[in-house]
Coordinates of C-alpha atoms and ligand atoms in Angstrom, one line a residue:
M9 CA 163.4 -9.8 194.7
R10 CA 159.8 -11.0 194.3
L11 CA 159.5 -14.8 194.2
V12 CA 156.9 -17.4 194.0
L13 CA 157.5 -21.0 195.1
L14 CA 155.5 -23.5 193.1
G15 CA 155.2 -27.3 193.2
P16 CA 153.2 -30.2 194.4
P17 CA 152.7 -30.9 198.2
G18 CA 155.9 -32.1 199.9
T19 CA 158.4 -30.5 197.6
G20 CA 159.6 -28.4 200.6
K21 CA 158.2 -25.0 199.6
G22 CA 157.7 -24.1 203.3
T23 CA 161.2 -25.3 204.3
Q24 CA 162.9 -23.5 201.4
G25 CA 160.7 -20.4 201.9
K26 CA 162.0 -20.1 205.5
M27 CA 165.6 -20.6 204.5
L28 CA 165.4 -18.2 201.7
E29 CA 163.9 -15.6 204.0
K30 CA 167.1 -15.7 206.1
E31 CA 169.4 -15.8 203.0
L32 CA 167.7 -13.1 201.0
K33 CA 166.4 -11.0 204.0
I34 CA 162.9 -10.7 202.5
P35 CA 159.7 -12.1 204.1
H36 CA 158.3 -15.5 203.4
L37 CA 154.6 -15.5 203.1
S38 CA 152.9 -18.9 203.3
T39 CA 149.1 -19.0 202.8
G40 CA 149.1 -22.5 204.3
D41 CA 150.7 -21.2 207.5
I42 CA 148.5 -18.1 207.6
L43 CA 145.3 -20.3 207.1
R44 CA 146.4 -22.8 209.7
E45 CA 146.9 -20.0 212.2
T46 CA 143.5 -18.6 211.3
V47 CA 141.6 -21.8 211.8
K48 CA 142.8 -22.1 215.3
K49 CA 140.5 -19.2 216.2
S50 CA 136.8 -19.8 217.0
T51 CA 135.3 -17.4 214.5
F52 CA 132.7 -18.3 211.9
L53 CA 135.2 -17.8 209.1
A54 CA 137.8 -20.0 210.9
K55 CA 135.3 -22.9 211.1
K56 CA 134.3 -22.5 207.5
M57 CA 138.0 -22.5 206.3
A58 CA 138.9 -25.4 208.6
K59 CA 136.6 -27.7 206.6
Y60 CA 138.6 -27.0 203.3
L61 CA 141.9 -27.5 205.0
K62 CA 140.9 -30.7 206.6
R63 CA 139.7 -32.1 203.3
G64 CA 142.8 -31.0 201.5
E65 CA 140.7 -28.7 199.2
L66 CA 141.4 -25.2 198.1
V67 CA 139.9 -22.4 200.1
P68 CA 137.8 -20.0 197.9
D69 CA 139.9 -17.6 195.9
E70 CA 138.4 -14.4 197.3
T71 CA 139.2 -15.4 200.9
V72 CA 142.8 -16.3 200.2
A73 CA 143.3 -13.3 197.9
E74 CA 142.1 -10.9 200.6
I75 CA 144.5 -12.4 203.1
I76 CA 147.5 -12.3 200.8
K77 CA 146.8 -8.8 199.5
K78 CA 146.7 -7.5 203.1
R79 CA 150.1 -9.1 203.8
L80 CA 151.6 -8.0 200.5
K81 CA 150.8 -4.4 200.9
K82 CA 153.5 -4.2 203.6
N83 CA 156.1 -6.0 201.5
V84 CA 155.7 -5.2 197.8
V85 CA 158.6 -2.8 197.8
S86 CA 161.1 -4.7 199.9
G87 CA 160.3 -8.0 198.1
F88 CA 158.7 -11.3 199.2
I89 CA 158.7 -15.0 198.8
L90 CA 155.2 -16.4 198.2
D91 CA 154.6 -20.0 199.2
G92 CA 151.2 -21.6 198.4
F93 CA 149.9 -18.6 196.4
P94 CA 148.9 -18.5 193.6
R95 CA 147.4 -22.0 193.4
N96 CA 145.3 -21.6 190.2
I97 CA 145.1 -19.3 187.2
S98 CA 142.5 -17.1 188.7
Q99 CA 144.7 -16.4 191.7
A100 CA 147.7 -15.8 189.4
E101 CA 145.7 -13.2 187.6
I102 CA 144.6 -11.5 190.9
L103 CA 148.3 -11.4 191.8
D104 CA 149.4 -10.0 188.5
N105 CA 146.8 -7.2 188.6
F106 CA 147.7 -6.4 192.2
L107 CA 151.4 -6.0 191.4
K108 CA 150.6 -4.2 188.2
E109 CA 148.7 -1.5 190.1
K110 CA 151.9 -1.0 192.1
G111 CA 154.0 -0.8 189.0
I112 CA 155.9 -4.0 189.7
C113 CA 156.0 -7.7 188.6
L114 CA 157.3 -11.0 189.8
D115 CA 161.0 -11.7 189.2
R116 CA 161.0 -15.5 189.3
V117 CA 158.7 -18.5 189.9
I118 CA 160.7 -21.4 191.4
Y119 CA 159.0 -24.6 190.3
L120 CA 160.1 -27.4 192.7
E121 CA 159.9 -30.8 191.2
A122 CA 160.2 -34.4 192.5
K123 CA 158.6 -37.8 192.0
E124 CA 155.2 -38.3 193.6
K125 CA 156.4 -41.5 195.4
I126 CA 159.1 -39.6 197.2
L127 CA 156.7 -36.7 198.1
I128 CA 154.1 -39.0 199.6
K129 CA 156.8 -40.6 201.8
R130 CA 158.0 -37.2 203.0
L131 CA 154.4 -36.0 203.8
K132 CA 153.6 -39.1 205.8
D133 CA 156.7 -38.6 208.0
R134 CA 156.3 -34.8 208.4
R135 CA 155.5 -33.4 211.8
I136 CA 155.0 -29.7 212.5
C137 CA 155.2 -27.7 215.7
F138 CA 151.7 -26.7 216.8
N139 CA 153.2 -23.5 218.3
C140 CA 155.8 -22.1 215.9
Q141 CA 155.1 -24.2 212.7
A142 CA 158.7 -25.5 212.5
V143 CA 158.8 -28.5 210.2
F144 CA 160.5 -31.9 211.1
H145 CA 160.7 -35.3 209.4
L146 CA 160.7 -38.4 211.5
K147 CA 163.5 -40.0 209.4
S148 CA 165.4 -37.2 207.6
S149 CA 165.3 -34.4 210.2
P150 CA 163.9 -35.7 213.5
P151 CA 163.6 -33.5 216.6
Q152 CA 166.2 -34.0 219.3
R153 CA 163.5 -35.0 221.8
D154 CA 160.6 -37.2 220.8
L155 CA 157.8 -35.0 219.3
I156 CA 159.1 -31.8 221.0
C157 CA 160.1 -28.8 218.9
D158 CA 163.8 -28.0 219.0
Y159 CA 163.1 -24.3 218.8
C160 CA 160.3 -23.5 221.2
N161 CA 159.6 -26.8 223.1
G162 CA 156.1 -26.9 221.4
R163 CA 154.3 -30.1 220.7
L164 CA 154.9 -31.7 217.3
T165 CA 151.8 -33.0 215.5
Q166 CA 150.9 -34.5 212.2
R167 CA 148.9 -32.1 210.0
D168 CA 145.4 -33.3 209.5
D169 CA 146.0 -33.0 205.8
D170 CA 149.1 -35.2 205.9
K171 CA 147.0 -38.3 206.5
E172 CA 146.9 -40.7 203.6
E173 CA 143.5 -40.1 202.2
T174 CA 143.9 -36.3 202.3
I175 CA 147.3 -36.5 200.7
K176 CA 145.7 -38.1 197.7
R177 CA 143.1 -35.3 197.5
R178 CA 145.8 -32.6 197.7
F179 CA 147.7 -34.2 194.8
H180 CA 144.5 -34.3 192.9
E181 CA 143.9 -30.6 193.6
Y182 CA 147.4 -29.9 192.5
Q183 CA 147.0 -31.8 189.2
E184 CA 143.5 -30.3 188.5
K185 CA 144.2 -26.6 189.4
T186 CA 147.7 -25.7 190.2
K187 CA 149.8 -27.6 187.6
S188 CA 148.5 -25.3 184.8
L189 CA 150.5 -22.4 186.4
I190 CA 153.7 -24.0 185.1
D191 CA 152.7 -23.1 181.6
Y192 CA 151.3 -19.8 182.6
Y193 CA 154.6 -18.7 184.1
R194 CA 156.7 -20.4 181.4
K195 CA 155.0 -18.2 178.8
K196 CA 156.0 -15.2 180.9
K197 CA 159.6 -16.5 180.8
I198 CA 160.0 -16.3 184.6
L199 CA 159.7 -20.0 185.4
V200 CA 162.8 -21.8 186.8
K201 CA 162.6 -25.5 187.3
I202 CA 164.6 -26.9 190.3
S203 CA 164.9 -30.5 191.4
A204 CA 163.5 -30.9 195.0
D205 CA 165.1 -34.3 195.3
G206 CA 167.9 -34.2 197.9
D207 CA 168.4 -32.7 201.3
K208 CA 167.2 -29.2 202.1
Q209 CA 170.7 -27.6 201.9
T210 CA 171.3 -29.0 198.5
V211 CA 167.9 -27.8 197.2
L212 CA 168.6 -24.3 198.8
K213 CA 171.9 -24.1 196.9
R214 CA 170.2 -24.9 193.7
I215 CA 167.6 -22.1 194.2
L216 CA 170.2 -19.5 195.3
R217 CA 172.4 -20.3 192.3
E218 CA 169.4 -19.5 190.1
V219 CA 168.1 -16.4 191.9
K220 CA 171.5 -14.8 192.5
Y221 CA 173.4 -15.8 189.3
G222 CA 170.8 -17.3 186.9
Ligands
AMP321 P1 150.0 -25.8 202.2 O1 150.5 -25.5 203.6 O2 150.5 -24.8 201.2 O3 150.1 -27.2 201.8 O4 148.4 -25.5 202.3 C1 147.6 -26.2 203.1 C2 146.1 -26.0 202.8 O5 145.8 -24.6 202.9 C3 145.7 -26.3 201.3 O6 145.5 -27.7 201.2 C4 144.5 -25.5 201.1 O7 143.4 -26.1 201.8 C5 144.8 -24.2 201.9 N1 145.5 -23.2 201.0 C6 146.8 -22.8 201.1 N2 147.1 -21.9 200.1 C7 145.9 -21.8 199.4 C8 145.5 -21.0 198.2 N3 146.4 -20.2 197.6 N4 144.3 -21.1 197.8 C9 143.4 -21.9 198.4 N5 143.7 -22.7 199.4 C10 144.9 -22.6 199.9

């Protein structure tokens, strides 16, 4: 199964990606997670990319495409769940060509959808573990101990790009660049629209129903 998770910020692509990885036993590849790990390093490339992430802007296509191709090489046969890639038409074409060279294609693109008002609320309350990237929400799924990760005891922090100003820019980037992928994949007849409104188990069930029996 080769899946892409698509949708505006805050729809739970990362959360669902991790749960789907366990359910379907295929790796979840998140460009956001990979980039956040990369910018922790003190290389020239890391510093350059950190600026884009902090501003909530897209990192240049060539950089992300290289990262994702490297990871995909190991996983194309067994399957994968892509989260955060592609994010514009040019990246979608890079992905198509890469898969075509291997003689394969995407099975489904899961488009997660919810009202912007709900998503902004979710993003503001989101905290992630600095160490293992586990995701918590202060109201809907708080950690057992204040700002301590339940899984690895790491420190929970707010992502720089989950601050109000940057959230607005990320939505703008989504509207400008990513939203056009909905039509792109609809035309290919692999787009599945799923409501991301509800708790994470409910959304997971909706996705599994589609990918297993749809
Ligand atoms: P995410 O965790 O998916 O919300 O991504 C966080 C940030 O990483 C985005 O706001 C971008 O700065 C960067 N990023 C993630 N995926 C991509 C991509 N496919 N292309 C360009 N930038 C990306």
